[in-house]
Coordinates of C-alpha atoms in Angstrom, one line a residue:
X762 CA -28.5 7.5 1.6
X763 CA -28.6 3.9 1.7
X764 CA -28.4 1.6 -1.9
X765 CA -28.1 -2.1 -2.2
X766 CA -27.1 -2.2 1.8
X767 CA -24.4 0.2 1.2
X768 CA -24.5 3.6 2.7
X769 CA -23.7 6.0 -0.3
X770 CA -22.8 9.9 0.4
X771 CA -23.7 12.4 -1.8
X772 CA -23.0 15.8 -1.4
X773 CA -23.1 19.1 -3.4
X774 CA -21.7 18.1 -7.0
X775 CA -20.2 14.9 -6.0
X776 CA -21.4 11.3 -7.4
X777 CA -22.5 9.0 -5.2
X778 CA -19.3 7.2 -3.4
X779 CA -17.4 4.6 -1.2
X780 CA -14.5 5.5 1.2
X781 CA -11.1 5.3 -0.3
X782 CA -8.4 5.1 2.7
X783 CA -5.0 6.3 2.5
X784 CA -3.5 3.4 2.1
X785 CA -5.2 2.3 -1.1
X786 CA -4.2 5.6 -2.5
X787 CA -0.4 5.0 -1.6
X788 CA -0.1 1.7 -3.3
X789 CA -1.5 3.5 -6.5
X790 CA 0.9 6.5 -5.7
X791 CA 3.7 3.4 -5.3
X792 CA 2.6 2.3 -9.0
X793 CA 3.2 5.8 -10.4
X794 CA 6.0 7.0 -8.7
X795 CA 8.2 4.6 -8.0
X796 CA 7.4 1.5 -10.3
X797 CA 7.5 -0.6 -7.1
X798 CA 4.1 -2.5 -8.4
X799 CA 3.1 -3.4 -12.5
X800 CA -0.6 -3.4 -11.2
X801 CA -2.8 -2.9 -8.5
X802 CA -6.2 -4.8 -8.0
X803 CA -9.0 -3.0 -5.6
X804 CA -12.0 -4.5 -4.3
X805 CA -14.6 -2.9 -2.5
X806 CA -14.8 -4.2 1.0
X807 CA -18.7 -5.6 1.8
X808 CA -17.9 -5.2 5.5
X809 CA -16.2 -1.8 5.7
X810 CA -17.4 -0.2 2.7
X811 CA -14.2 0.9 1.5
X812 CA -12.5 0.4 -1.9
X813 CA -8.7 -1.6 -0.8
X814 CA -6.1 -3.4 -2.5
X815 CA -6.6 -7.0 -2.9
X816 CA -3.4 -7.7 -4.8
X817 CA -0.3 -6.1 -6.2
X818 CA 1.9 -7.3 -8.7
X819 CA 5.5 -7.4 -8.6
X820 CA 7.3 -4.7 -11.5
X821 CA 8.6 -8.2 -13.2
X822 CA 4.9 -9.6 -13.3
X823 CA 3.4 -9.8 -17.2
X824 CA 0.2 -8.9 -18.1
X825 CA -1.3 -12.5 -18.1
X826 CA -0.3 -12.3 -14.4
X827 CA -2.8 -9.8 -14.0
X828 CA -5.3 -11.0 -15.7
X829 CA -5.5 -14.3 -14.0
X830 CA -5.6 -12.8 -11.1
X831 CA -9.1 -11.0 -11.9
X832 CA -12.2 -13.1 -11.0
X833 CA -14.2 -14.5 -13.6
X834 CA -17.2 -13.8 -11.2
X835 CA -16.8 -10.6 -9.4
X836 CA -16.3 -7.0 -10.0
X837 CA -13.1 -5.1 -9.8
X838 CA -11.0 -2.1 -10.4
X839 CA -7.2 -2.2 -11.2
X840 CA -4.9 0.1 -12.2
X841 CA -1.8 -1.4 -15.0
X842 CA 1.4 0.0 -15.6
X843 CA 2.0 -0.6 -19.2
X844 CA 5.8 -0.5 -20.6
X845 CA 5.8 -0.1 -24.3
X846 CA 8.1 0.9 -27.4
X847 CA 6.0 3.8 -29.5
X848 CA 5.3 3.7 -33.0
X849 CA 8.3 6.2 -33.2
X850 CA 11.0 3.4 -31.1
X851 CA 10.7 5.2 -28.0
X852 CA 10.5 3.6 -24.6
X853 CA 7.2 4.9 -22.6
X854 CA 5.0 3.8 -20.0
X855 CA 1.0 4.1 -19.7
X856 CA -0.8 3.8 -16.6
X857 CA -4.5 2.2 -17.1
X858 CA -7.3 2.0 -14.9
X859 CA -9.4 -0.7 -15.5
X860 CA -13.0 -1.4 -14.1
X861 CA -13.6 -5.4 -14.3
X862 CA -17.6 -6.4 -14.6
X863 CA -17.7 -9.6 -15.7
X864 CA -21.1 -11.0 -17.4
X865 CA -20.9 -13.4 -14.6
X866 CA -20.9 -11.0 -11.7
X867 CA -23.9 -10.4 -9.4
X868 CA -26.2 -7.6 -10.5
X869 CA -25.3 -6.0 -7.0
X870 CA -21.8 -5.6 -7.5
X871 CA -22.1 -4.6 -11.0
X872 CA -24.6 -2.1 -9.8
X873 CA -22.1 -0.6 -6.9
X874 CA -18.9 -1.2 -8.8
X875 CA -20.6 1.4 -11.3
X876 CA -22.1 4.3 -8.8
X877 CA -18.9 4.1 -7.3
X878 CA -16.5 4.0 -10.3
X879 CA -15.7 7.6 -11.5
X880 CA -15.5 9.5 -7.6
X881 CA -12.7 6.2 -7.1
X882 CA -11.4 6.5 -10.5
X883 CA -10.9 10.6 -9.6
X884 CA -8.9 9.8 -6.2
X885 CA -6.5 8.4 -9.0
X886 CA -4.3 11.5 -10.2
X887 CA -2.2 10.5 -13.2
X888 CA -4.1 7.8 -15.0
X889 CA -3.6 7.9 -18.7
X890 CA -6.5 5.8 -19.9
X891 CA -9.7 4.1 -18.6
X892 CA -11.0 0.8 -19.8
X893 CA -14.4 -0.5 -18.9
X894 CA -14.5 -4.5 -19.5
X895 CA -16.8 -6.8 -19.0
X896 CA -14.6 -9.9 -20.9
X897 CA -11.1 -10.7 -21.2
X898 CA -11.0 -9.2 -25.1
X899 CA -12.1 -5.8 -23.7
X900 CA -8.9 -5.9 -22.3
X901 CA -6.5 -7.7 -23.9
X902 CA -2.9 -6.3 -24.1
X903 CA -3.7 -5.4 -28.1
X904 CA -6.4 -3.0 -26.9
X905 CA -4.1 -1.4 -24.5
X906 CA -1.2 -1.2 -26.7
X907 CA -3.1 0.1 -29.3
X908 CA -4.6 3.0 -27.0
X909 CA -1.2 3.8 -25.5
X910 CA 0.2 4.5 -29.0
X911 CA -2.5 6.9 -29.8
X912 CA -0.8 9.9 -27.9

């Protein structure tokens, strides 16, 4: 099925999706298992119709570095590995999946990212929390800390 110029596949109980190549899944696994990245930002390539890695952040990069890497006028998916000290004083790590869809992004992009989000998210086994953000306040670092401390 074609939707806004993209070929979306629908099969059985599966939602519509865009292809997720192995290298995109591998970048997530490197973040999850080996802690090689602090974050991974993904974008949907208009030509290949795949979710591709746009940027990775080194383990020492800050949350501000991550948020500064997101475009102000286009959608992206991202995973962020949050290290924190819990309320009971234990060092922990939680992985957040962030669906970034700023108000100033094109309607076409918002629609494609929204339609593809669930299928892509489920390709990333090991995500603890999901956040849908339309402005920076929706994904403020304190928002992530509060969510992470609830578990």
